[in-house]
Coordinates of C-alpha atoms and ligand atoms in Angstrom, one line a residue:
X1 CA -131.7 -76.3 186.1
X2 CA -133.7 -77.2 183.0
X3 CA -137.6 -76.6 182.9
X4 CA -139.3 -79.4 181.3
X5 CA -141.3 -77.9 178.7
X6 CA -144.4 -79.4 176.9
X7 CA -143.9 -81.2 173.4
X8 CA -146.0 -78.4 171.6
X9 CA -144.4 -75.0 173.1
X10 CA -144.7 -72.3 171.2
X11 CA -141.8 -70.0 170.8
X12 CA -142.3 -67.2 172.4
X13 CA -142.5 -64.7 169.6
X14 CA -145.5 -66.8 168.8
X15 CA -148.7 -66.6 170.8
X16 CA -151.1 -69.4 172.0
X17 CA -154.7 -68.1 171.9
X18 CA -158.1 -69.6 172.3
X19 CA -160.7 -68.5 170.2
X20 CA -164.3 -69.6 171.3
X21 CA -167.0 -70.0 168.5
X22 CA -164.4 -71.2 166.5
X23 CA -166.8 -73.2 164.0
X24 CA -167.8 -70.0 161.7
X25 CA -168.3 -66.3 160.7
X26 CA -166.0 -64.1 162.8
X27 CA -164.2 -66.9 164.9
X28 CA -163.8 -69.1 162.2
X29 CA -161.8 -65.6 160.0
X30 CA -159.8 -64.9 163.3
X31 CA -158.9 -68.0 164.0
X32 CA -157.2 -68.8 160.3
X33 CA -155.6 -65.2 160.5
X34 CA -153.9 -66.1 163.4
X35 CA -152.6 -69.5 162.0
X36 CA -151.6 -67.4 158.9
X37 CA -149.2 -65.3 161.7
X38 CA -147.6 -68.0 163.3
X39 CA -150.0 -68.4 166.6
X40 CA -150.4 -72.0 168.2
X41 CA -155.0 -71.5 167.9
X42 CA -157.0 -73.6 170.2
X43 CA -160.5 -73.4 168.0
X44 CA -163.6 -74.1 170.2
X45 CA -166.8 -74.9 169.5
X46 CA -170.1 -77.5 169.8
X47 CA -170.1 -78.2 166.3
X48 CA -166.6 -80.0 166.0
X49 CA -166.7 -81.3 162.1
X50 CA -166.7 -77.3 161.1
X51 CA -163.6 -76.9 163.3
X52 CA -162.1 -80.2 161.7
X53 CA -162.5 -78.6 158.2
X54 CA -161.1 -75.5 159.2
X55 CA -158.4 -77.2 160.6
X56 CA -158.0 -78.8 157.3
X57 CA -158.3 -75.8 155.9
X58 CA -155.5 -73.8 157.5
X59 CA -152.9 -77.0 157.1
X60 CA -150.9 -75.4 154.3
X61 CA -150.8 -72.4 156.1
X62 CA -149.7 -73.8 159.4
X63 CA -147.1 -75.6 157.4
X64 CA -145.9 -72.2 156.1
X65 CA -146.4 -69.9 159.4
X66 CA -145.5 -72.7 162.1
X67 CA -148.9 -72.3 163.7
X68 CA -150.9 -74.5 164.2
X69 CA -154.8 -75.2 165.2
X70 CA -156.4 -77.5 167.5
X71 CA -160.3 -78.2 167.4
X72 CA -161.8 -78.7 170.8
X73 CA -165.4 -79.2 170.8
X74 CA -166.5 -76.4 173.8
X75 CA -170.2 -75.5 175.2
X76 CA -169.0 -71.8 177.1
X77 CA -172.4 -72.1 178.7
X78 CA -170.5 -75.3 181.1
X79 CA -168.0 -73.9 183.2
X80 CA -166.3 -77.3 183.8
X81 CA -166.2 -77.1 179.9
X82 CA -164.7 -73.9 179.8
X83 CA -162.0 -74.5 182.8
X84 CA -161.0 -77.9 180.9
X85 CA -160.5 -75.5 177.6
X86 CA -158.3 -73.7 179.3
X87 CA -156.3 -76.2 181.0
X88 CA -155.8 -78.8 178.0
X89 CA -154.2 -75.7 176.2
X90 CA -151.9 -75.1 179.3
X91 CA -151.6 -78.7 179.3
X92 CA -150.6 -79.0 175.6
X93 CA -148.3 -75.4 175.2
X94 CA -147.1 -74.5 178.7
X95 CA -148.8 -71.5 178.6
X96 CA -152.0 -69.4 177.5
X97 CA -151.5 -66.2 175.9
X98 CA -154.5 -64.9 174.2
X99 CA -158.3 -65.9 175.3
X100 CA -160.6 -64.6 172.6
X101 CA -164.2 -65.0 174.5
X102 CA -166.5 -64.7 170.4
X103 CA -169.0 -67.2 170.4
X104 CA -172.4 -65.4 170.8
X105 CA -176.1 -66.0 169.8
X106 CA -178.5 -63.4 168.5
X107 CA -181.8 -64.5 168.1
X108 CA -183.4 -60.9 167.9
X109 CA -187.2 -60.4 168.9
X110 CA -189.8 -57.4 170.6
X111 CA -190.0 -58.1 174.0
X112 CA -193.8 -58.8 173.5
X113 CA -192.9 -61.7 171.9
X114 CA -192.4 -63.1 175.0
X115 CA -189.6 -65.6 174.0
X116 CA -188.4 -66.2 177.0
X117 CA -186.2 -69.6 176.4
X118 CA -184.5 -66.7 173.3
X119 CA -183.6 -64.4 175.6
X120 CA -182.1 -67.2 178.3
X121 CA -180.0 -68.4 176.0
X122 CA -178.5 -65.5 174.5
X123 CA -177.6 -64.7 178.4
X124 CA -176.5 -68.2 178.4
X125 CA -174.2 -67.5 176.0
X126 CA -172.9 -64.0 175.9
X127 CA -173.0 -63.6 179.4
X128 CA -172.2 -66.1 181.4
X129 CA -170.1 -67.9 178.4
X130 CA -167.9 -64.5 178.5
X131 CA -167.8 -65.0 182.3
X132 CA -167.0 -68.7 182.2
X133 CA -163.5 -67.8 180.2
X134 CA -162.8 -65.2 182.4
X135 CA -162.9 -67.4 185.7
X136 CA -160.9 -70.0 183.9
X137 CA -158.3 -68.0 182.4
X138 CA -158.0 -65.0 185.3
X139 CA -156.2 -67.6 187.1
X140 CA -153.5 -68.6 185.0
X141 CA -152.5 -65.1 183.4
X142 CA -152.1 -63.8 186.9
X143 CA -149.8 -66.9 187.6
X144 CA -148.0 -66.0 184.4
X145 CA -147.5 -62.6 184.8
X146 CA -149.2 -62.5 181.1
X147 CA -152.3 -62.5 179.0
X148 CA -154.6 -60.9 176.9
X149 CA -158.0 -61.0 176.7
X150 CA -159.8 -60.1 173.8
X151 CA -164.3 -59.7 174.0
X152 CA -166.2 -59.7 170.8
X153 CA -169.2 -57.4 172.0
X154 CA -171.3 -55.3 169.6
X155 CA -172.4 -51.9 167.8
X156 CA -175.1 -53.0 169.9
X157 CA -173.1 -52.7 173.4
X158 CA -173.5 -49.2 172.6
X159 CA -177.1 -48.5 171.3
X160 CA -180.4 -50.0 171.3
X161 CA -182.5 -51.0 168.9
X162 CA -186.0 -52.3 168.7
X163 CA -185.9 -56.1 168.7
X164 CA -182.3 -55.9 170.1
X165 CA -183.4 -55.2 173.8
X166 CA -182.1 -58.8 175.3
X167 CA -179.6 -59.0 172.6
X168 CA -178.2 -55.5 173.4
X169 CA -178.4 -56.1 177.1
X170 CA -176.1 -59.0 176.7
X171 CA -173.6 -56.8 174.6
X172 CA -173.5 -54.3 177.2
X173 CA -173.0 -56.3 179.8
X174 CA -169.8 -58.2 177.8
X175 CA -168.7 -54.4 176.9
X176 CA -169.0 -53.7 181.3
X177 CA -167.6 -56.9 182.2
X178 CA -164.5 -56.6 179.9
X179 CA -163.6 -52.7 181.3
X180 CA -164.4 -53.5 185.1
X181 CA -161.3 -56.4 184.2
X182 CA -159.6 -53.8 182.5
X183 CA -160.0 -51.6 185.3
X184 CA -159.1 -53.9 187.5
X185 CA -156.6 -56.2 186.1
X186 CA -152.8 -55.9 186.8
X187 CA -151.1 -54.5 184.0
X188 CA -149.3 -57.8 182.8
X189 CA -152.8 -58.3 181.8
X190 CA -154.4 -56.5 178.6
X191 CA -158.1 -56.4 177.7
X192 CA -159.0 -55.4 174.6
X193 CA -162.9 -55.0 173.4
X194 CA -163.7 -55.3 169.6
X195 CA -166.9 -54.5 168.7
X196 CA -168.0 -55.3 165.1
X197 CA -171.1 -53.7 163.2
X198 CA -172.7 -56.0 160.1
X199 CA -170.6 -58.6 159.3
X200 CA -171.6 -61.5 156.8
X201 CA -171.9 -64.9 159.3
X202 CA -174.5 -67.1 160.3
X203 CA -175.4 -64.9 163.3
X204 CA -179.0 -63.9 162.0
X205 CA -179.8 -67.4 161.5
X206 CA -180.2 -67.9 165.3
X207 CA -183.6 -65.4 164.2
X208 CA -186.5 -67.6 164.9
X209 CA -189.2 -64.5 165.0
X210 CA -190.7 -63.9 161.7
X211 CA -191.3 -60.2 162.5
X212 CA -187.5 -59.6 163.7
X213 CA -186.2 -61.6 160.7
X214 CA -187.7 -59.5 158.1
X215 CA -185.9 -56.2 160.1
X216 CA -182.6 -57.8 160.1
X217 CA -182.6 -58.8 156.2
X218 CA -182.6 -54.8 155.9
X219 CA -180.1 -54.2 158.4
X220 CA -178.0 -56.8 157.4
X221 CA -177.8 -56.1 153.8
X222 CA -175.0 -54.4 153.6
X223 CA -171.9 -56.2 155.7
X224 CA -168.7 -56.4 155.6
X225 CA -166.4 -59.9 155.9
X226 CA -165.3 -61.2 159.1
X227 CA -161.8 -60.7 157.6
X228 CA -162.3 -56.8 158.5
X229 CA -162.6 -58.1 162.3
X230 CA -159.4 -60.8 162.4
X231 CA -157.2 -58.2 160.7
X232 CA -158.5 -55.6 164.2
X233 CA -158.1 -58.4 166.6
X234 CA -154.4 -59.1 164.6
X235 CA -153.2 -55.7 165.5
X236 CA -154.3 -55.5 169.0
X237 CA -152.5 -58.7 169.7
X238 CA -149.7 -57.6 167.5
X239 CA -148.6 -54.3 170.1
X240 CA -145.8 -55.0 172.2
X241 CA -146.9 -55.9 175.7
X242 CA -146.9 -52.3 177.3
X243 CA -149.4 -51.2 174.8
X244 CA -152.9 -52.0 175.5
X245 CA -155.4 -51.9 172.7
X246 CA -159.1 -51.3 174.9
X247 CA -161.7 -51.0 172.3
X248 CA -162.2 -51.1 168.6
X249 CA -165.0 -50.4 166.6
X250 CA -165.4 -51.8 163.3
X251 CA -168.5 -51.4 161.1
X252 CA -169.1 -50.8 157.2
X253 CA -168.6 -47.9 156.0
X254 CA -172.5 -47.8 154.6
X255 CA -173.8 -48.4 158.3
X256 CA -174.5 -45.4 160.1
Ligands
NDP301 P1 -171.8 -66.9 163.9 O1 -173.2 -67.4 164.2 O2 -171.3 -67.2 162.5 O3 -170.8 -67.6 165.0 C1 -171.1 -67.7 166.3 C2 -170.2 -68.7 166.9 O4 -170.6 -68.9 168.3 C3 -170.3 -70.1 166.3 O5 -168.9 -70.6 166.1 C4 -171.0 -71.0 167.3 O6 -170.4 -72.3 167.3 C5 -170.5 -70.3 168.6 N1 -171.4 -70.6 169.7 C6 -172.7 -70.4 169.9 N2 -173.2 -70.9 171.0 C7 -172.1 -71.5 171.6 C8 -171.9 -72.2 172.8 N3 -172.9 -72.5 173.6 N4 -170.6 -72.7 173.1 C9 -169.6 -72.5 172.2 N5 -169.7 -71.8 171.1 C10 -171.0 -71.3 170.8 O7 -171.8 -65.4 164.3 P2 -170.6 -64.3 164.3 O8 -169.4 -64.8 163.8 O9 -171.2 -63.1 163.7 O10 -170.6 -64.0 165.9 C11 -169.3 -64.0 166.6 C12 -169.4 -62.9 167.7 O11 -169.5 -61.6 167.0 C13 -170.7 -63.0 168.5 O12 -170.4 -62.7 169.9 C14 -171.6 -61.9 168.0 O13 -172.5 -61.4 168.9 C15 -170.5 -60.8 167.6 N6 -171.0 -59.9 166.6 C16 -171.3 -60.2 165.3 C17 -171.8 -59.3 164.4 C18 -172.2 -59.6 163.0 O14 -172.8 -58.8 162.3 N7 -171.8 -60.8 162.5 C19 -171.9 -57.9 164.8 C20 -171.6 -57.6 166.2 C21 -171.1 -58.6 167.0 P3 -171.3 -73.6 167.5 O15 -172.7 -73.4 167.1 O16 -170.6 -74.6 166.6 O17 -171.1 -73.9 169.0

């Protein structure tokens, strides 16, 4: 008997993985790594002309690797959005490999600046967002027998600093969220937590508090590219399947 299999398979030396926040900084680098390996990338994000020119942008390379990437305009804060992520990948390749839950707000402030709507949304986001991918793709890599899922979470899932109170909460909580699946996931499944200090993006731009805006232009003044993060999320999806990368900490060398 012959299984029908979907126009765009991937071979399966070759992964399909879903990057969300897609459109720049650290998605955009790990998404174009992966292209550069070989990997079928499903590139999400709201602001679908960046994930067209990124697209466009990885062609040659795609033509090289025979990988490929797909822009999908995504909100993680919808879970309908999510779940239809998800499936249109399943949909187009067969199969999901690799879900890559990055996109993540960070628009710092004192608590005392009472900016409440700030401090929903960056819960929106890197909260529920991360939970959203997890209920969508759970599913379907315990049907498969396989999967890897891969959290962007912080320096700042593991300290505190003034400013980063909600932001750090969120971290923390993507850092828990991400073990407790670990902990309890079978072991067809690996997690893997990367958790990147200063890296140049447009992440600070999300600042809108004059105060914590000024800190971060200190803080942030010595980064390192977001190439530094695809090349860590490369190698934990590179390990043969009975090796399970859990956590990775990246930050410049200058920040202590
Ligand atoms: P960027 O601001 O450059 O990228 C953030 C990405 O998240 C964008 O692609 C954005 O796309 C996406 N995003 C934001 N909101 C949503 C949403 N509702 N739905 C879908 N996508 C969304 O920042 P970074 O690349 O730095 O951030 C990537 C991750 O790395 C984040 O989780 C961040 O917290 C983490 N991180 C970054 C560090 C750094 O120094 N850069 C340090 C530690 C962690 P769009 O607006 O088009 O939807």
């Amino acid at each position: 008997m012959t299984t029908q299999q979907p126009e765009n398979a991937a071979p399966a030396s070759r992964k399909v993985v879903l990057v969300t926040g897609a459109s720049s900084g650290i998605g955009a680098a790990v998404a174009a790594r992966l292209v550069t390996e070989g990997h079928q990338v499903v590139a999400g994000a709201r602001r679908t002309d960046r994930l067209q020119a990124l697209a466009q942008h990885t062609a040659e390379a795609a033509g090289r690797s025979g990988g490929g990437l797909q822009p999908v305009r995504l909100d993680v804060t919808d879970r309908a959005d999510v779940a239809a992520f998800v499936q249109a990948a399943r949909d187009r390749h067969g199969r999901v490999d690799v879900l890559i839950s990055n996109a993540g707000v960070m628009p710092l402030s004192r608590l005392d600046s009472l900016l409440v709507d700030e401090w929903d949304r960056m819960i929106d986001v890197n909260v529920r967002g991360l939970l959203h991918g997890i209920a969508a793709a759970l599913p379907v890599f315990t049907a498969q027998g396989s999967g890897h899922f891969v959290t962007l979470a912080s320096v700042g899932a593991h300290e505190v600093v003034p400013t980063g109170a909600v932001y750090c909460a969120t971290k923390y909580a993507a850092w828990a969220i991400t073990e407790g699946l670990r902990q309890e996931s079978d072991p067809s499944i690996r997690v893997t937590t990367i958790s990147p200090g200063v890296v140049t993006s447009e992440l600070a731009d999300t600042i809108t508090d004059a105060g914590a805006a000024d800190a971060m232009r200190t803080y942030r003044a010595h980064a390192i590219g977001p190439d530094a993060i695809a090349g860590a999320v490369s190698y934990a999806l590179a390990q043969p399947p009975d090796v399970d990368v859990n956590e990775i900490v990246v930050r410049p060398t200058r920040q202590r």
